[in-house]
């Protein structure tokens, strides 16, 4: 007997879920390769003629890495996401077409051609699946992939490369126009709300990183890497909660500051904004201030800062940009703190009267009700626990799933892992994964309530627990209780 979560099932979750899914796919091609971007950024920072320790010989690596290595890594990752190893191989072959057919780094081309090539090979393999005589499988597989790869590489060279080059030029011209007219800070009006809706990875790695890397190849730095990654706005909001918040929100904010500012896990402050949505004004104000500061000082980073820790930001800062970058963080934090402080102070009495006393779980639920927005929670622990105890399926494999499978889910997994250890429970694994990597084998999946619709679609037979805060959810104790009940049940069989 299989176990499913309670509540509404198989719902798409609306337009936001589709945007998240598409954005996650884009960022999923970039994030596994962030180490390569960082390596390229460090080599660039040290050895180019304007770097910290110029070296003409070593600097010869910079060009090939940005032209060939990074786009091919992106393409291979995208191909694997669609069709495993074969998908990665043909994606790499086809992407050479857009690389050679263009004079600019083909990150956008790789993100387009890679998955598309893998999808076409998957469909081609499906035409004769199970129809090949034994002993000829390898021959057919290799030649079909090779022939299709060659055709796609030629098509990408003559057809896709010029289109992507033109599209990249339009995007870059748009960014340059915003900069020239001092309008780039307005991007925060879209970026900051998008981050809180868990579109942060899509925005940063799906949009800003490809354009930013191209700008680095031309001018040695890009301020686009700081539009989303600046830790200042989140820091200001958490500082305001530390001084003027209520209850659990105030008590947990100082710890969240360490995780956010030093650890670079921006997701930690999202629930604090969600429980009082008007605080998005503080995030927007701080974000606009940071962008305006970087525009004024003409500052930028040499490579993406991921995660968005102050340490990562400073390491990737261009040698002539430290003053502007540091000021952008300080000023954005100051502005967001001041706005958030005014909002929290002015609404303090009303929050207490309405029961919004700083409890993150209750506050987010009441906020959703006041906004008139139906919850995307697909299964609470109470219902899931009752179902699980009544079935024969053991709960041995627990997966924390978030957008990227790193930051916030890693923190939640660590918290629950410690609770399980203290409870003396053995034989239970707790891991963190990206939602895109869920394969249906998890016994129990824990995810943020805003991501639950997508997660359940990937693992429909799992027990689901949705939380509003990966760090402080009371449902973790209920999970431990559930596991103890299951252990007792198994011991008495």
JSON list of N, CA and C in Angstrom, two decimals, residues 249-275:
[
{"chain": "A", "resi": 249, "resn": "UNK", "atom": "N", "xyz": [9.77, 35.39, 16.18]},
{"chain": "A", "resi": 249, "resn": "UNK", "atom": "CA", "xyz": [10.42, 36.09, 15.08]},
{"chain": "A", "resi": 249, "resn": "UNK", "atom": "C", "xyz": [11.59, 36.92, 15.60]},
{"chain": "A", "resi": 250, "resn": "UNK", "atom": "N", "xyz": [11.39, 37.61, 16.70]},
{"chain": "A", "resi": 250, "resn": "UNK", "atom": "CA", "xyz": [12.46, 38.42, 17.27]},
{"chain": "A", "resi": 250, "resn": "UNK", "atom": "C", "xyz": [13.58, 37.53, 17.83]},
{"chain": "A", "resi": 251, "resn": "UNK", "atom": "N", "xyz": [13.19, 36.45, 18.49]},
{"chain": "A", "resi": 251, "resn": "UNK", "atom": "CA", "xyz": [14.19, 35.58, 19.10]},
{"chain": "A", "resi": 251, "resn": "UNK", "atom": "C", "xyz": [15.05, 34.87, 18.06]},
{"chain": "A", "resi": 252, "resn": "UNK", "atom": "N", "xyz": [14.47, 34.54, 16.91]},
{"chain": "A", "resi": 252, "resn": "UNK", "atom": "CA", "xyz": [15.20, 33.77, 15.91]},
{"chain": "A", "resi": 252, "resn": "UNK", "atom": "C", "xyz": [15.97, 34.65, 14.93]},
{"chain": "A", "resi": 253, "resn": "UNK", "atom": "N", "xyz": [15.65, 35.94, 14.87]},
{"chain": "A", "resi": 253, "resn": "UNK", "atom": "CA", "xyz": [16.27, 36.82, 13.87]},
{"chain": "A", "resi": 253, "resn": "UNK", "atom": "C", "xyz": [17.79, 36.92, 14.00]},
{"chain": "A", "resi": 254, "resn": "UNK", "atom": "N", "xyz": [18.37, 37.05, 15.21]},
{"chain": "A", "resi": 254, "resn": "UNK", "atom": "CA", "xyz": [19.83, 37.14, 15.29]},
{"chain": "A", "resi": 254, "resn": "UNK", "atom": "C", "xyz": [20.54, 35.92, 14.70]},
{"chain": "A", "resi": 255, "resn": "UNK", "atom": "N", "xyz": [20.01, 34.73, 14.96]},
{"chain": "A", "resi": 255, "resn": "UNK", "atom": "CA", "xyz": [20.60, 33.53, 14.37]},
{"chain": "A", "resi": 255, "resn": "UNK", "atom": "C", "xyz": [20.45, 33.52, 12.86]},
{"chain": "A", "resi": 256, "resn": "UNK", "atom": "N", "xyz": [19.31, 34.01, 12.39]},
{"chain": "A", "resi": 256, "resn": "UNK", "atom": "CA", "xyz": [19.08, 34.07, 10.95]},
{"chain": "A", "resi": 256, "resn": "UNK", "atom": "C", "xyz": [20.05, 35.03, 10.28]},
{"chain": "A", "resi": 257, "resn": "UNK", "atom": "N", "xyz": [20.46, 36.08, 11.00]},
{"chain": "A", "resi": 257, "resn": "UNK", "atom": "CA", "xyz": [21.42, 37.04, 10.45]},
{"chain": "A", "resi": 257, "resn": "UNK", "atom": "C", "xyz": [22.74, 36.36, 10.11]},
{"chain": "A", "resi": 258, "resn": "UNK", "atom": "N", "xyz": [23.20, 35.51, 11.01]},
{"chain": "A", "resi": 258, "resn": "UNK", "atom": "CA", "xyz": [24.47, 34.80, 10.79]},
{"chain": "A", "resi": 258, "resn": "UNK", "atom": "C", "xyz": [24.37, 33.92, 9.55]},
{"chain": "A", "resi": 259, "resn": "UNK", "atom": "N", "xyz": [23.26, 33.18, 9.47]},
{"chain": "A", "resi": 259, "resn": "UNK", "atom": "CA", "xyz": [23.07, 32.27, 8.33]},
{"chain": "A", "resi": 259, "resn": "UNK", "atom": "C", "xyz": [22.95, 33.05, 7.02]},
{"chain": "A", "resi": 260, "resn": "UNK", "atom": "N", "xyz": [22.23, 34.15, 7.08]},
{"chain": "A", "resi": 260, "resn": "UNK", "atom": "CA", "xyz": [22.00, 34.95, 5.87]},
{"chain": "A", "resi": 260, "resn": "UNK", "atom": "C", "xyz": [23.25, 35.71, 5.44]},
{"chain": "A", "resi": 261, "resn": "UNK", "atom": "N", "xyz": [23.82, 36.49, 6.35]},
{"chain": "A", "resi": 261, "resn": "UNK", "atom": "CA", "xyz": [24.88, 37.43, 5.98]},
{"chain": "A", "resi": 261, "resn": "UNK", "atom": "C", "xyz": [26.22, 36.73, 5.82]},
{"chain": "A", "resi": 262, "resn": "UNK", "atom": "N", "xyz": [26.54, 35.82, 6.72]},
{"chain": "A", "resi": 262, "resn": "UNK", "atom": "CA", "xyz": [27.82, 35.13, 6.66]},
{"chain": "A", "resi": 262, "resn": "UNK", "atom": "C", "xyz": [27.75, 33.85, 5.83]},
{"chain": "A", "resi": 263, "resn": "UNK", "atom": "N", "xyz": [26.64, 33.13, 5.98]},
{"chain": "A", "resi": 263, "resn": "UNK", "atom": "CA", "xyz": [26.50, 31.88, 5.23]},
{"chain": "A", "resi": 263, "resn": "UNK", "atom": "C", "xyz": [26.00, 32.07, 3.82]},
{"chain": "A", "resi": 264, "resn": "UNK", "atom": "N", "xyz": [25.35, 33.19, 3.56]},
{"chain": "A", "resi": 264, "resn": "UNK", "atom": "CA", "xyz": [24.88, 33.47, 2.20]},
{"chain": "A", "resi": 264, "resn": "UNK", "atom": "C", "xyz": [23.59, 32.80, 1.82]},
{"chain": "A", "resi": 265, "resn": "UNK", "atom": "N", "xyz": [22.83, 32.29, 2.81]},
{"chain": "A", "resi": 265, "resn": "UNK", "atom": "CA", "xyz": [21.57, 31.61, 2.52]},
{"chain": "A", "resi": 265, "resn": "UNK", "atom": "C", "xyz": [20.45, 32.63, 2.66]},
{"chain": "A", "resi": 266, "resn": "UNK", "atom": "N", "xyz": [20.10, 33.28, 1.57]},
{"chain": "A", "resi": 266, "resn": "UNK", "atom": "CA", "xyz": [19.12, 34.36, 1.62]},
{"chain": "A", "resi": 266, "resn": "UNK", "atom": "C", "xyz": [17.71, 33.87, 1.94]},
{"chain": "A", "resi": 267, "resn": "UNK", "atom": "N", "xyz": [17.43, 32.60, 1.64]},
{"chain": "A", "resi": 267, "resn": "UNK", "atom": "CA", "xyz": [16.09, 32.08, 1.88]},
{"chain": "A", "resi": 267, "resn": "UNK", "atom": "C", "xyz": [15.66, 32.21, 3.33]},
{"chain": "A", "resi": 268, "resn": "UNK", "atom": "N", "xyz": [16.63, 32.36, 4.24]},
{"chain": "A", "resi": 268, "resn": "UNK", "atom": "CA", "xyz": [16.31, 32.38, 5.66]},
{"chain": "A", "resi": 268, "resn": "UNK", "atom": "C", "xyz": [15.44, 33.58, 6.04]},
{"chain": "A", "resi": 269, "resn": "UNK", "atom": "N", "xyz": [15.53, 34.68, 5.28]},
{"chain": "A", "resi": 269, "resn": "UNK", "atom": "CA", "xyz": [14.74, 35.85, 5.67]},
{"chain": "A", "resi": 269, "resn": "UNK", "atom": "C", "xyz": [13.39, 35.93, 4.94]},
{"chain": "A", "resi": 270, "resn": "UNK", "atom": "N", "xyz": [13.15, 35.05, 3.98]},
{"chain": "A", "resi": 270, "resn": "UNK", "atom": "CA", "xyz": [11.90, 35.11, 3.24]},
{"chain": "A", "resi": 270, "resn": "UNK", "atom": "C", "xyz": [10.67, 34.97, 4.14]},
{"chain": "A", "resi": 271, "resn": "UNK", "atom": "N", "xyz": [10.65, 34.00, 5.09]},
{"chain": "A", "resi": 271, "resn": "UNK", "atom": "CA", "xyz": [9.45, 33.88, 5.94]},
{"chain": "A", "resi": 271, "resn": "UNK", "atom": "C", "xyz": [9.17, 35.13, 6.76]},
{"chain": "A", "resi": 272, "resn": "UNK", "atom": "N", "xyz": [10.22, 35.89, 7.11]},
{"chain": "A", "resi": 272, "resn": "UNK", "atom": "CA", "xyz": [10.01, 37.10, 7.89]},
{"chain": "A", "resi": 272, "resn": "UNK", "atom": "C", "xyz": [9.29, 38.16, 7.06]},
{"chain": "A", "resi": 273, "resn": "UNK", "atom": "N", "xyz": [9.52, 38.15, 5.76]},
{"chain": "A", "resi": 273, "resn": "UNK", "atom": "CA", "xyz": [8.79, 39.07, 4.90]},
{"chain": "A", "resi": 273, "resn": "UNK", "atom": "C", "xyz": [7.38, 38.54, 4.64]},
{"chain": "A", "resi": 274, "resn": "UNK", "atom": "N", "xyz": [7.26, 37.23, 4.43]},
{"chain": "A", "resi": 274, "resn": "UNK", "atom": "CA", "xyz": [5.95, 36.65, 4.14]},
{"chain": "A", "resi": 274, "resn": "UNK", "atom": "C", "xyz": [4.98, 36.83, 5.29]},
{"chain": "A", "resi": 275, "resn": "UNK", "atom": "N", "xyz": [5.48, 36.87, 6.52]},
{"chain": "A", "resi": 275, "resn": "UNK", "atom": "CA", "xyz": [4.56, 37.00, 7.64]},
{"chain": "A", "resi": 275, "resn": "UNK", "atom": "C", "xyz": [4.08, 38.45, 7.82]}
]
